[in-house]
Amino acid sequence: MTHSPRWIVYLSMILVTTLASADADGPSPFQRNFLDQFPDLHKVILKTKATTTPDAQHAAVEALIRRLLPPKDAARFLFDVNPSAFSDPAVDTAKITSNGKVVRILGNSGTACTFALYDFLKYQCGCQVAWSGRQLTLPAVFPVITRVVRKADWLHYYQNVCTASYSSVWWNWTRWEQEIDWMALQGINFPLAFTGQEEMWRRVYTKRGLNDDDLASFFVGPAFLAWGRMGNIRRWDGPLSAHWLNGQVELQHKILERMASLGIIPILPAFGGIVPEALQRIYPQMKYSRLQSWSHFPDNMTRSYLLDPSDPLYVSLGQEFIHEVKG
């Protein structure tokens, strides 16, 4: 057994953020060099796009504005989602046309329409939608304009892996609904969606022969999930109750359904190699390393176990986890 550098755990995060930050004109030389090291993954990312139908995205945009504005104000905005409306379907683009009474927005995706909506509200009406509050008083007569808005990036990435533990782990559906609306208005179409993954791991490891006590010494409490997922700590402030785990899965279903309806592409979790200590009992020959201690936690709550990627168990566990996530 050997010590392993912590960067292995973060590799997938680096891949995602590097790919997502490429602008509409393509990757920078640094990004291109990085992508060349992972050609298969690059091909997958280039094919990344929303699969929700234009009609479904249109309905979701209409529902969003009804949540955002009173009925009379919402009726002053008309939307059309047409993926072939502009020359480059990969980059969110929309045309805003206002005759003073009604605003028509033609976008090539749901997020293009919502991005354009907020552009008009913010820059033509002096409105704001923020985490701390909203100002949505509309003028009696809109400015008369015709304007095309185009996002600079083809994918707009949002959040980092610590966001859950800093904030969103305590959110209910009402708060998540507000956040997803905010994402859509900002033109975000590539956010992390990590809620509920502990239940997926519980299912995988239970099928492999681990019991509740084994998992209680692995999972951390809700406020520390980010650092448990990254392998910084284990068992701290746990265990997680069945009620909490099931509630998080139910919440994730709502999150994913709403994101997809708007044309938002969620980034789902995958296997990074961190495994429970008790897995050694089931697979005594498994190859692993121990991470170094972290932030003065005692050894029995840190120094996580990192499965060697060359071990066949690594691939099979990853496949089983993805199967659970997709199911």
Coordinates of C-alpha atoms in Angstrom, one line a residue:
M1 CA 0.0 0.0 0.0
T2 CA 1.3 3.4 -0.9
H3 CA 0.3 7.0 -0.4
S4 CA -1.3 8.6 -3.4
P5 CA -1.4 12.3 -4.3
R6 CA -4.8 13.9 -3.8
W7 CA -5.0 15.3 -7.3
I8 CA -6.3 11.9 -8.5
V9 CA -9.5 12.5 -6.7
Y10 CA -10.1 15.8 -8.4
L11 CA -9.3 14.8 -12.0
S12 CA -12.9 14.5 -13.1
M13 CA -13.6 18.0 -11.7
I14 CA -10.7 19.5 -13.7
L15 CA -11.9 17.8 -16.9
V16 CA -15.4 19.2 -16.6
T17 CA -14.4 22.7 -15.7
T18 CA -11.7 22.8 -18.5
L19 CA -14.2 21.6 -21.1
A20 CA -17.0 23.9 -20.0
S21 CA -14.9 27.0 -20.1
A22 CA -14.1 26.8 -23.8
D23 CA -15.7 29.8 -25.5
A24 CA -17.8 29.9 -28.6
D25 CA -14.7 30.2 -30.8
G26 CA -13.3 26.9 -29.4
P27 CA -10.8 26.0 -26.8
S28 CA -7.7 28.0 -26.0
P29 CA -4.3 26.5 -26.7
F30 CA -4.0 25.4 -23.1
Q31 CA -7.5 23.8 -23.3
R32 CA -6.7 22.2 -26.7
N33 CA -3.6 20.6 -25.3
F34 CA -5.5 19.3 -22.3
L35 CA -8.4 18.0 -24.5
D36 CA -5.9 16.2 -26.7
Q37 CA -4.9 14.1 -23.7
F38 CA -8.4 12.9 -23.4
P39 CA -9.7 12.5 -27.0
D40 CA -12.6 10.1 -26.2
L41 CA -13.9 12.4 -23.5
H42 CA -13.6 15.4 -25.8
K43 CA -15.8 13.7 -28.3
V44 CA -18.5 13.0 -25.7
I45 CA -18.4 16.6 -24.5
L46 CA -18.7 17.9 -28.1
K47 CA -21.9 15.9 -28.4
T48 CA -23.4 17.2 -25.2
K49 CA -26.7 18.9 -25.8
A50 CA -30.2 19.0 -24.3
T51 CA -32.5 16.2 -25.5
T52 CA -35.8 17.8 -24.4
T53 CA -38.1 18.7 -27.3
P54 CA -38.6 22.4 -28.3
D55 CA -42.2 22.2 -27.3
A56 CA -41.3 20.9 -23.9
Q57 CA -38.7 23.6 -23.4
H58 CA -41.3 26.2 -24.6
A59 CA -43.8 25.0 -22.0
A60 CA -41.1 25.2 -19.3
V61 CA -40.2 28.7 -20.2
E62 CA -43.9 29.7 -20.1
A63 CA -44.1 28.1 -16.7
L64 CA -41.0 30.0 -15.5
I65 CA -42.4 33.4 -16.4
R66 CA -45.7 32.6 -14.6
R67 CA -43.7 31.9 -11.5
L68 CA -41.6 35.1 -12.0
L69 CA -44.3 37.7 -12.8
P70 CA -47.9 38.4 -12.1
P71 CA -50.3 37.0 -14.8
K72 CA -50.9 40.4 -16.5
D73 CA -47.2 41.1 -16.8
A74 CA -46.3 37.5 -17.8
A75 CA -48.9 37.8 -20.7
R76 CA -46.8 40.6 -22.2
F77 CA -44.1 38.2 -23.2
L78 CA -44.3 35.6 -26.0
F79 CA -41.8 32.9 -26.6
D80 CA -40.8 30.6 -29.5
V81 CA -38.1 27.9 -29.2
N82 CA -36.7 26.9 -32.5
P83 CA -33.3 25.1 -32.5
S84 CA -32.6 26.0 -36.1
A85 CA -33.5 29.7 -35.8
F86 CA -29.8 30.8 -35.9
S87 CA -26.7 29.8 -37.8
D88 CA -25.0 28.2 -34.8
P89 CA -27.3 25.9 -32.9
A90 CA -24.6 25.0 -30.4
V91 CA -24.5 28.5 -28.8
D92 CA -27.6 29.9 -27.1
T93 CA -28.9 32.8 -29.2
A94 CA -32.2 34.7 -29.1
K95 CA -33.9 37.6 -30.8
I96 CA -35.8 40.1 -28.7
T97 CA -38.5 42.2 -30.5
S98 CA -40.5 44.7 -28.5
N99 CA -43.2 47.0 -30.0
G100 CA -43.8 48.7 -26.7
K101 CA -46.8 46.5 -25.7
V102 CA -45.6 43.0 -26.2
V103 CA -42.1 41.4 -26.2
R104 CA -41.5 38.5 -28.5
I105 CA -38.4 36.3 -27.9
L106 CA -37.2 33.7 -30.4
G107 CA -34.5 31.5 -29.0
N108 CA -32.8 28.3 -30.2
S109 CA -33.2 26.7 -26.7
G110 CA -35.2 27.2 -23.5
T111 CA -32.1 28.7 -21.8
A112 CA -31.6 31.0 -24.7
C113 CA -35.1 32.3 -24.2
T114 CA -34.8 32.8 -20.5
F115 CA -31.4 34.4 -20.9
A116 CA -32.9 36.8 -23.3
L117 CA -35.8 37.5 -21.1
Y118 CA -33.6 38.5 -18.2
D119 CA -31.4 40.6 -20.6
F120 CA -34.6 42.6 -21.4
L121 CA -35.8 42.8 -17.8
K122 CA -32.4 43.9 -16.5
Y123 CA -31.2 46.3 -19.2
Q124 CA -34.5 47.7 -20.6
C125 CA -36.7 47.6 -17.5
G126 CA -34.2 48.1 -14.6
C127 CA -35.3 44.8 -13.0
Q128 CA -33.2 42.4 -11.0
V129 CA -33.6 38.8 -9.8
A130 CA -31.0 38.0 -7.1
W131 CA -30.5 35.5 -4.3
S132 CA -31.3 38.2 -1.8
G133 CA -34.5 39.5 -3.4
R134 CA -36.3 40.7 -6.6
Q135 CA -37.2 43.9 -8.2
L136 CA -39.7 43.2 -11.0
T137 CA -41.7 46.4 -11.4
L138 CA -42.3 46.7 -15.2
P139 CA -43.0 50.0 -17.1
A140 CA -46.4 50.6 -18.5
V141 CA -44.8 50.9 -22.0
F142 CA -41.8 48.8 -22.9
P143 CA -38.8 50.3 -24.9
V144 CA -39.2 49.6 -28.6
I145 CA -36.2 47.5 -29.6
T146 CA -35.0 44.7 -31.8
R147 CA -32.0 43.0 -30.3
V148 CA -30.1 39.7 -30.7
V149 CA -28.3 38.3 -27.7
R150 CA -25.8 35.5 -28.0
K151 CA -23.9 33.9 -25.1
A152 CA -20.2 34.0 -25.3
D153 CA -19.8 30.3 -24.3
W154 CA -21.4 27.2 -25.6
L155 CA -21.6 25.7 -22.1
H156 CA -22.2 27.8 -19.0
Y157 CA -20.9 25.8 -16.1
Y158 CA -22.2 26.5 -12.6
Q159 CA -21.3 25.6 -9.0
N160 CA -18.4 23.6 -7.5
V161 CA -18.4 20.4 -5.5
C162 CA -18.5 22.3 -2.1
T163 CA -21.6 24.3 -2.9
A164 CA -23.8 21.5 -1.5
S165 CA -22.2 21.7 1.9
Y166 CA -22.0 25.4 1.9
S167 CA -25.6 26.0 1.1
S168 CA -27.9 23.7 -0.9
V169 CA -27.9 20.6 1.3
W170 CA -30.5 22.3 3.4
W171 CA -32.7 23.4 0.5
N172 CA -36.2 22.0 -0.1
W173 CA -37.9 21.9 -3.5
T174 CA -39.2 25.5 -3.1
R175 CA -35.7 26.8 -2.8
W176 CA -34.3 24.6 -5.5
E177 CA -37.1 25.7 -7.8
Q178 CA -36.0 29.3 -7.3
E179 CA -32.4 28.4 -7.9
I180 CA -33.1 26.6 -11.1
D181 CA -35.2 29.6 -12.3
W182 CA -32.3 31.9 -11.4
M183 CA -29.9 29.6 -13.4
A184 CA -32.1 29.7 -16.4
L185 CA -32.3 33.5 -16.3
Q186 CA -28.6 33.8 -16.1
G187 CA -28.2 31.5 -19.1
I188 CA -26.6 28.7 -17.1
N189 CA -27.0 25.4 -18.9
F190 CA -24.3 23.1 -17.5
P191 CA -24.6 22.9 -13.6
L192 CA -23.6 20.3 -11.2
A193 CA -26.5 18.1 -10.0
F194 CA -25.0 16.0 -7.1
T195 CA -28.0 15.7 -4.8
G196 CA -29.0 12.2 -3.6
Q197 CA -25.8 10.3 -4.6
E198 CA -25.3 8.8 -1.2
E199 CA -28.4 6.6 -1.6
M200 CA -27.0 5.4 -4.9
W201 CA -23.7 4.4 -3.2
R202 CA -25.6 2.7 -0.4
R203 CA -27.4 0.5 -3.0
V204 CA -24.1 -0.3 -4.7
Y205 CA -22.2 -1.2 -1.6
T206 CA -25.1 -3.1 0.0
K207 CA -25.2 -5.3 -3.1
R208 CA -21.5 -5.9 -2.6
G209 CA -22.0 -7.2 1.0
L210 CA -21.5 -4.1 3.2
N211 CA -23.9 -3.5 6.0
D212 CA -25.3 -0.5 7.8
D213 CA -22.5 -0.3 10.3
D214 CA -19.9 -0.4 7.5
L215 CA -21.6 2.5 5.7
A216 CA -22.1 4.4 9.0
S217 CA -18.3 4.5 9.3
F218 CA -18.0 5.8 5.7
F219 CA -20.7 8.4 5.1
V220 CA -20.4 11.8 6.7
G221 CA -23.2 14.0 7.9
P222 CA -25.2 16.3 5.5
A223 CA -23.2 19.5 6.3
F224 CA -19.9 17.7 5.4
L225 CA -20.9 15.8 2.3
A226 CA -18.6 17.7 -0.1
W227 CA -15.5 16.7 2.0
G228 CA -16.7 13.1 2.3
R229 CA -17.2 12.8 -1.4
M230 CA -13.7 14.1 -2.0
G231 CA -12.2 11.8 0.5
N232 CA -11.1 14.4 2.9
I233 CA -13.0 12.9 5.8
R234 CA -15.2 9.9 6.6
R235 CA -17.9 9.0 9.3
W236 CA -17.8 12.6 10.7
D237 CA -21.2 13.7 11.9
G238 CA -22.9 10.6 10.4
P239 CA -24.7 8.3 10.0
L240 CA -27.3 9.3 7.4
S241 CA -30.8 8.1 8.1
A242 CA -32.9 6.2 5.6
H243 CA -35.5 8.9 5.7
W244 CA -32.9 11.6 4.7
L245 CA -31.4 9.5 2.0
N246 CA -34.8 8.7 0.4
G247 CA -35.8 12.4 0.7
Q248 CA -32.7 13.5 -1.2
V249 CA -33.4 11.0 -4.0
E250 CA -36.9 12.3 -4.4
L251 CA -35.6 15.9 -4.4
Q252 CA -33.0 15.0 -7.1
H253 CA -35.7 13.6 -9.4
K254 CA -37.5 17.0 -9.2
I255 CA -34.3 18.9 -9.8
L256 CA -33.3 16.8 -12.9
E257 CA -36.8 17.0 -14.3
R258 CA -37.0 20.7 -14.1
M259 CA -33.5 21.3 -15.4
A260 CA -34.1 19.0 -18.4
S261 CA -37.4 20.7 -19.2
L262 CA -35.6 24.1 -19.6
G263 CA -32.9 22.6 -21.8
I264 CA -30.3 22.7 -18.9
I265 CA -27.8 19.8 -19.1
P266 CA -27.1 18.5 -15.5
I267 CA -23.6 17.2 -14.6
L268 CA -24.2 14.0 -12.6
P269 CA -21.7 12.4 -10.3
A270 CA -19.4 9.5 -11.2
F271 CA -17.0 7.3 -9.3
G272 CA -13.8 9.0 -8.1
G273 CA -12.3 6.0 -6.4
I274 CA -13.1 6.8 -2.7
V275 CA -14.4 3.6 -1.1
P276 CA -15.4 2.4 2.4
E277 CA -12.7 0.8 4.6
A278 CA -14.9 -2.2 5.0
L279 CA -14.6 -3.1 1.3
Q280 CA -11.3 -4.8 2.2
R281 CA -13.3 -7.4 4.1
I282 CA -15.2 -8.4 0.9
Y283 CA -12.2 -7.9 -1.4
P284 CA -9.0 -8.6 0.6
Q285 CA -6.9 -8.5 -2.6
M286 CA -8.1 -5.1 -3.8
K287 CA -5.4 -2.5 -4.6
Y288 CA -5.7 0.8 -2.8
S289 CA -3.8 3.6 -1.3
R290 CA -4.5 5.8 1.7
L291 CA -4.9 9.6 1.4
Q292 CA -3.0 11.7 3.9
S293 CA -4.7 13.1 7.0
W294 CA -6.7 16.2 6.5
S295 CA -7.2 19.3 8.7
H296 CA -6.3 17.7 12.0
F297 CA -9.1 15.1 11.9
P298 CA -8.2 11.9 13.7
D299 CA -7.1 9.0 11.5
N300 CA -10.3 7.0 11.9
M301 CA -12.2 10.0 10.4
T302 CA -9.8 10.9 7.6
R303 CA -7.1 9.1 5.6
S304 CA -9.7 7.8 3.2
Y305 CA -9.2 4.7 1.1
L306 CA -8.6 5.3 -2.6
L307 CA -9.1 2.4 -4.9
D308 CA -6.4 1.9 -7.6
P309 CA -7.8 2.7 -11.1
S310 CA -6.0 -0.4 -12.4
D311 CA -8.0 -2.7 -10.2
P312 CA -10.9 -4.3 -12.1
L313 CA -13.1 -3.5 -9.1
Y314 CA -12.7 0.2 -9.9
V315 CA -14.5 -0.2 -13.3
S316 CA -17.2 -2.5 -12.0
L317 CA -18.1 -0.2 -9.1
G318 CA -18.1 2.8 -11.4
Q319 CA -20.4 1.0 -13.8
E320 CA -22.8 -0.1 -11.0
F321 CA -23.0 3.4 -9.7
I322 CA -23.8 4.9 -13.1
H323 CA -26.4 2.3 -13.5
E324 CA -28.0 3.3 -10.2
V325 CA -27.8 7.0 -11.2
K326 CA -29.4 6.4 -14.6
G327 CA -32.1 4.2 -13.1

